[in-house]
Short mmCIF file of C-alpha atoms in Angstrom, two decimals:
data_model
loop_
_atom_site.label_atom_id
_atom_site.label_comp_id
_atom_site.label_asym_id
_atom_site.label_seq_id
_atom_site.Cartn_x
_atom_site.Cartn_y
_atom_site.Cartn_z
CA MET Z 1 -0.20 0.00 -0.22
CA ILE Z 2 1.14 3.67 -0.64
CA ILE Z 3 0.25 6.34 0.87
CA GLY Z 4 0.33 9.81 0.11
CA GLY Z 5 0.56 12.97 2.02
CA PRO Z 6 -1.45 16.08 1.56
CA SER Z 7 2.56 17.53 -0.33
CA SER Z 8 3.12 14.43 -1.91
CA GLN Z 9 -0.20 13.26 -3.40
CA LEU Z 10 1.16 13.24 -7.27
CA LEU Z 11 4.59 11.67 -6.34
CA ALA Z 12 2.87 9.12 -4.93
CA GLY Z 13 0.58 8.09 -7.54
CA ARG Z 14 3.12 7.98 -9.78
CA VAL Z 15 4.64 5.53 -7.66
CA ALA Z 16 2.22 2.87 -7.21
CA ALA Z 17 1.66 3.27 -11.12
CA ILE Z 18 4.95 2.05 -11.45
CA LEU Z 19 4.83 -0.87 -8.63
CA GLY Z 20 1.25 -2.27 -9.87
CA GLU Z 21 0.27 -1.06 -6.13
CA ARG Z 22 -2.85 0.47 -4.81
CA VAL Z 23 -3.01 4.34 -3.14
CA ALA Z 24 -4.77 4.69 0.17
CA LEU Z 25 -7.68 7.20 -0.20
CA CYS Z 26 -7.00 9.40 3.00
CA GLU Z 27 -8.33 12.81 4.14
CA TYR Z 28 -6.21 15.94 4.83
CA ARG Z 29 -8.07 19.34 6.86
CA THR Z 30 -8.00 21.52 8.80
CA PHE Z 31 -9.77 22.53 11.88
CA PRO Z 32 -11.35 25.95 12.13
CA ASP Z 33 -8.78 26.33 15.51
CA GLY Z 34 -6.11 25.78 12.60
CA GLU Z 35 -5.36 22.02 13.76
CA ALA Z 36 -4.10 19.59 11.29
CA TYR Z 37 -6.73 16.16 10.53
CA THR Z 38 -5.92 13.40 8.84
CA GLN Z 39 -8.10 10.31 7.96
CA LEU Z 40 -7.15 7.22 6.40
CA GLN Z 41 -10.21 5.74 5.22
CA SER Z 42 -8.49 2.71 3.19
CA GLU Z 43 -8.12 -0.39 4.71
CA ILE Z 44 -4.37 -1.06 6.01
CA ASP Z 45 -2.20 -3.56 4.73
CA ASP Z 46 1.10 -4.74 6.82
CA ASP Z 47 3.75 -3.49 4.59
CA VAL Z 48 3.02 0.22 3.49
CA VAL Z 49 5.23 2.70 2.28
CA VAL Z 50 4.46 6.67 3.19
CA ILE Z 51 5.68 8.87 1.42
CA GLN Z 52 5.39 12.69 2.39
CA SER Z 53 7.93 15.59 1.91
CA THR Z 54 8.05 18.08 4.73
CA PRO Z 55 8.77 21.65 2.78
CA SER Z 56 6.25 23.15 5.90
CA ASP Z 57 5.83 22.70 9.59
CA ARG Z 58 2.02 21.43 8.79
CA ASP Z 59 3.36 18.80 6.45
CA ILE Z 60 4.93 17.63 9.65
CA VAL Z 61 2.63 17.54 11.65
CA TYR Z 62 0.28 15.74 8.95
CA LEU Z 63 3.47 12.88 8.84
CA LEU Z 64 3.29 12.24 11.63
CA GLN Z 65 -0.01 11.78 12.20
CA LEU Z 66 -0.05 9.59 9.02
CA LEU Z 67 2.76 7.21 10.84
CA ASP Z 68 0.81 7.14 14.27
CA ILE Z 69 -2.12 5.85 11.68
CA VAL Z 70 -0.02 2.71 10.84
CA ARG Z 71 2.30 2.24 13.74
CA GLY Z 72 3.18 -1.49 14.18
CA ARG Z 73 3.19 -1.95 10.78
CA ASN Z 74 6.24 -2.48 8.29
CA VAL Z 75 6.75 1.00 7.24
CA THR Z 76 9.27 2.64 4.69
CA LEU Z 77 9.15 6.14 5.17
CA VAL Z 78 10.39 8.02 1.92
CA ILE Z 79 10.59 12.02 2.46
CA PRO Z 80 11.49 13.71 -1.08
CA TYR Z 81 12.53 17.05 0.51
CA PHE Z 82 13.18 16.72 4.19
CA GLY Z 83 12.33 20.46 5.86
CA TYR Z 84 15.04 21.59 8.02
CA ALA Z 85 17.58 19.16 6.58
CA ARG Z 86 20.02 23.10 6.57
CA GLN Z 87 19.50 23.47 10.11
CA ASP Z 88 21.97 20.22 10.15
CA LYS Z 89 24.99 21.74 12.89
CA ILE Z 90 24.48 23.98 15.99
CA PHE Z 91 25.39 27.24 14.94
CA LYS Z 92 25.61 29.19 17.63
CA PRO Z 93 24.74 28.79 21.84
CA GLY Z 94 21.14 28.15 22.38
CA GLU Z 95 20.41 27.14 18.87
CA PRO Z 96 18.64 23.76 18.49
CA LEU Z 97 19.93 20.73 15.93
CA THR Z 98 16.84 20.80 14.39
CA ALA Z 99 17.34 17.90 11.39
CA ARG Z 100 18.18 16.15 14.45
CA ALA Z 101 15.16 16.86 16.49
CA ILE Z 102 12.69 16.07 13.61
CA ALA Z 103 13.92 12.39 12.75
CA SER Z 104 14.18 12.02 16.96
CA ALA Z 105 9.93 13.04 16.66
CA LEU Z 106 9.43 10.38 13.63
CA ASN Z 107 11.56 7.61 15.25
CA PRO Z 108 9.62 6.38 17.26
CA PHE Z 109 7.07 5.14 14.90
CA LEU Z 110 9.93 3.30 13.16
CA ASN Z 111 11.57 -0.29 13.64
CA GLY Z 112 14.40 -2.16 12.38
CA GLY Z 113 13.07 -3.26 9.83
CA SER Z 114 11.92 0.24 8.35
CA ARG Z 115 13.63 2.22 5.82
CA VAL Z 116 13.63 5.77 5.06
CA PHE Z 117 14.94 7.21 1.82
CA THR Z 118 14.92 10.57 0.87
CA VAL Z 119 16.21 12.44 -2.49
CA ASN Z 120 19.80 14.71 -2.27
CA ILE Z 121 19.15 15.79 1.20
CA HIS Z 122 21.01 18.43 1.82
CA ALA Z 123 23.41 17.18 4.23
CA GLN Z 124 24.43 13.69 4.59
CA SER Z 125 24.70 13.76 7.97
CA VAL Z 126 20.87 14.12 9.25
CA LEU Z 127 20.34 10.67 8.22
CA THR Z 128 22.90 9.49 11.12
CA HIS Z 129 19.58 10.42 13.25
CA PHE Z 130 17.75 7.43 11.89
CA LYS Z 131 17.85 4.78 14.23
CA CYS Z 132 16.94 2.40 11.19
CA ARG Z 133 18.82 2.33 7.79
CA ALA Z 134 18.73 5.51 6.51
CA GLU Z 135 19.88 6.57 2.27
CA SER Z 136 19.49 9.74 0.18
CA LEU Z 137 18.67 8.63 -3.41
CA ASP Z 138 20.15 10.91 -5.84
CA ALA Z 139 18.04 12.32 -8.78
CA THR Z 140 20.81 14.22 -10.30
CA PRO Z 141 20.93 11.35 -13.52
CA LEU Z 142 17.65 11.96 -14.15
CA LEU Z 143 17.77 15.65 -14.51
CA ALA Z 144 21.14 15.31 -16.17
CA GLU Z 145 18.89 13.18 -19.18
CA GLU Z 146 16.56 15.80 -19.03
CA ILE Z 147 18.77 18.19 -19.74
CA ARG Z 148 20.45 16.28 -22.88
CA ARG Z 149 16.72 16.20 -24.36
CA LEU Z 150 17.30 19.90 -24.78
CA ASP Z 151 20.12 19.48 -27.32
CA LEU Z 152 22.16 22.23 -25.74
CA ARG Z 153 25.64 23.80 -28.07
CA ASP Z 154 28.99 23.47 -26.34
CA PRO Z 155 27.45 22.73 -22.34
CA VAL Z 156 28.95 23.55 -19.75
CA VAL Z 157 27.67 22.87 -15.75
CA ILE Z 158 28.21 25.20 -13.29
CA SER Z 159 28.37 24.07 -9.62
CA PRO Z 160 27.03 27.69 -7.64
CA ASP Z 161 29.16 26.85 -5.16
CA ARG Z 162 31.57 23.37 -3.53
CA GLY Z 163 28.81 22.56 -2.20
CA ALA Z 164 26.94 21.53 -5.43
CA ILE Z 165 30.49 19.93 -7.09
CA ALA Z 166 29.39 16.26 -7.14
CA MET Z 167 26.46 16.91 -8.48
CA ALA Z 168 27.88 19.12 -11.34
CA SER Z 169 30.37 16.63 -12.32
CA ARG Z 170 27.65 13.68 -11.54
CA ALA Z 171 26.12 15.40 -14.57
CA SER Z 172 28.44 16.30 -16.51
CA GLU Z 173 29.83 13.01 -16.90
CA ILE Z 174 26.41 11.86 -18.73
CA LEU Z 175 26.29 14.96 -20.27
CA GLY Z 176 29.70 14.13 -21.50
CA CYS Z 177 30.93 17.66 -21.25
CA GLU Z 178 32.90 20.28 -18.74
CA PHE Z 179 32.16 21.41 -15.25
CA ASP Z 180 33.00 24.06 -13.15
CA HIS Z 181 32.34 25.38 -10.04
CA LEU Z 182 31.89 29.67 -9.47
CA GLU Z 183 33.89 31.45 -7.50
CA LYS Z 184 33.37 34.74 -5.30
CA THR Z 185 36.33 37.29 -5.58
CA ARG Z 186 35.80 40.31 -3.18
CA TYR Z 187 38.08 42.98 -4.40
CA SER Z 188 36.73 45.93 -1.66
CA GLY Z 189 34.07 45.97 1.35
CA THR Z 190 31.49 46.58 -1.74
CA GLU Z 191 32.89 45.21 -4.81
CA VAL Z 192 32.49 41.48 -5.38
CA SER Z 193 32.47 39.40 -8.66
CA ILE Z 194 31.06 35.86 -9.14
CA ALA Z 195 32.73 33.73 -11.90
CA PRO Z 196 33.66 30.36 -13.25
CA LYS Z 197 36.78 29.32 -11.54
CA GLU Z 198 38.52 27.88 -14.72
CA ILE Z 199 36.15 27.94 -17.80
CA ASP Z 200 35.30 30.61 -20.09
CA VAL Z 201 31.06 30.35 -20.20
CA ARG Z 202 31.73 32.79 -23.49
CA GLY Z 203 29.46 31.47 -26.63
CA ARG Z 204 28.30 28.30 -24.59
CA ASP Z 205 25.16 26.94 -23.47
CA VAL Z 206 25.72 26.76 -19.18
CA ILE Z 207 23.73 24.76 -16.95
CA ILE Z 208 23.56 25.52 -13.09
CA MET Z 209 23.07 22.99 -11.21
CA ASP Z 210 21.90 22.88 -7.30
CA ASP Z 211 19.93 20.76 -5.07
CA MET Z 212 17.83 23.17 -4.41
CA ILE Z 213 16.10 26.59 -5.16
CA ALA Z 214 14.76 28.20 -2.25
CA THR Z 215 14.33 32.19 -2.80
CA GLY Z 216 16.23 32.30 -6.05
CA GLY Z 217 18.25 35.36 -4.93
CA THR Z 218 21.66 33.58 -5.28
CA MET Z 219 20.79 31.76 -8.57
CA ALA Z 220 19.06 35.54 -10.03
CA THR Z 221 22.47 36.97 -9.00
CA ALA Z 222 24.69 34.31 -10.81
CA ILE Z 223 22.30 33.94 -13.66
CA SER Z 224 22.68 37.81 -14.31
CA MET Z 225 26.26 37.21 -14.09
CA LEU Z 226 27.33 34.72 -16.85
CA ARG Z 227 24.92 36.65 -18.83
CA ARG Z 228 26.66 39.35 -18.85
CA GLN Z 229 30.31 37.02 -19.09
CA GLY Z 230 29.04 36.15 -22.55
CA ALA Z 231 26.90 32.81 -21.67
CA GLN Z 232 24.96 32.09 -25.40
CA SER Z 233 21.87 30.59 -22.70
CA VAL Z 234 21.62 29.80 -19.12
CA HIS Z 235 19.53 26.86 -17.48
CA LEU Z 236 18.87 26.35 -13.76
CA ALA Z 237 18.34 22.47 -12.82
CA ALA Z 238 17.19 21.74 -9.44
CA VAL Z 239 16.46 18.77 -7.69
CA HIS Z 240 13.86 20.39 -4.79
CA PRO Z 241 12.00 23.23 -6.42
CA VAL Z 242 11.25 25.01 -3.07
CA LEU Z 243 10.45 28.20 -4.49
CA THR Z 244 9.65 31.06 -1.82
CA GLY Z 245 8.00 34.03 -2.46
CA ASN Z 246 8.71 35.84 -5.72
CA ALA Z 247 11.70 33.34 -6.70
CA LEU Z 248 10.62 32.91 -9.92
CA LEU Z 249 10.48 36.29 -11.05
CA LYS Z 250 13.66 36.76 -10.08
CA LEU Z 251 15.19 34.45 -11.87
CA TYR Z 252 13.08 35.00 -15.37
CA HIS Z 253 14.04 39.25 -14.49
CA ALA Z 254 17.61 37.50 -14.02
CA GLY Z 255 17.55 35.82 -17.69
CA VAL Z 256 17.30 32.07 -17.25
CA ASP Z 257 15.98 30.45 -20.17
CA ARG Z 258 15.21 27.69 -18.40
CA VAL Z 259 13.96 25.70 -14.90
CA ILE Z 260 14.02 22.26 -14.58
CA ALA Z 261 13.43 20.44 -11.31
CA THR Z 262 12.17 17.38 -9.95
CA ASP Z 263 8.42 16.39 -8.06
CA THR Z 264 9.44 16.17 -4.84
CA LEU Z 265 7.57 19.75 -4.14
CA ASP Z 266 5.00 19.70 -6.78
CA ARG Z 267 5.41 22.88 -8.36
CA GLY Z 268 4.75 24.38 -12.27
CA VAL Z 269 8.75 23.60 -13.28
CA SER Z 270 8.76 20.22 -12.09
CA THR Z 271 8.82 17.87 -15.06
CA VAL Z 272 11.18 15.34 -13.86
CA SER Z 273 10.00 12.67 -11.75
CA VAL Z 274 11.87 11.17 -9.11
CA ALA Z 275 9.08 8.39 -9.31
CA PRO Z 276 11.30 5.73 -10.87
CA LEU Z 277 13.83 6.36 -8.34
CA ILE Z 278 11.91 5.67 -5.38
CA ALA Z 279 10.12 2.75 -7.10
CA GLY Z 280 13.04 1.37 -7.98
CA SER Z 281 15.22 1.78 -4.32
CA LYS Z 282 15.69 -1.97 -2.50
#
């Protein structure tokens, strides 16, 4: 049985279609006082797969409610987008390690036979807080294959920082092209430039790859600078399209040609499905 949380209904349906399994019927709503309500309206199997991304606090509550409903069953938990994964360290005294707190809240519903899957989690260290086997699946090859269909001329894959170099490197291997990362150079207190460390992008099609797009501010700056440096086109590929506020407007205003993302979060740019990746996980 596949149980899709409110933020992952489309993805749950796609996974179920690939596996030939049934999707549970669930009701999600909010009481007048703001409390979340969940009701599973299908008979519960002994083996269940719960799929629910957690982009908001409310989505975490829905996930806890679903796990309480299937308590005692053999649970495979899929959190395609794991909210709070960026709070993976204590940066200042008095701060919580929130990623650990979320994992600790989920652990009582999981047993030794349970599995937890995420997709391109921001910090691998978060997985160590689960008391069962936890793994982050890599959607980079899926994005690379989508980029290949664009038939770009002399492409180069760019990582916006050192943190996404592994993604850029793997995508470049699949595409058979070069990769580089952006490096910030400060000339004064107010003058800063961002440019690829080694590769000249003039006249080339550029693909910026990252694990997520949140506010779009950093990406917009990078896109503008790559355009000024002569890039023929700039495409943006990311796993998680968080896209808060006017993020998409920022990107297109900066001159991006296309934004490609997966359906770990269901957005208008979610043209690449991670359903095959989840369905094929062992």
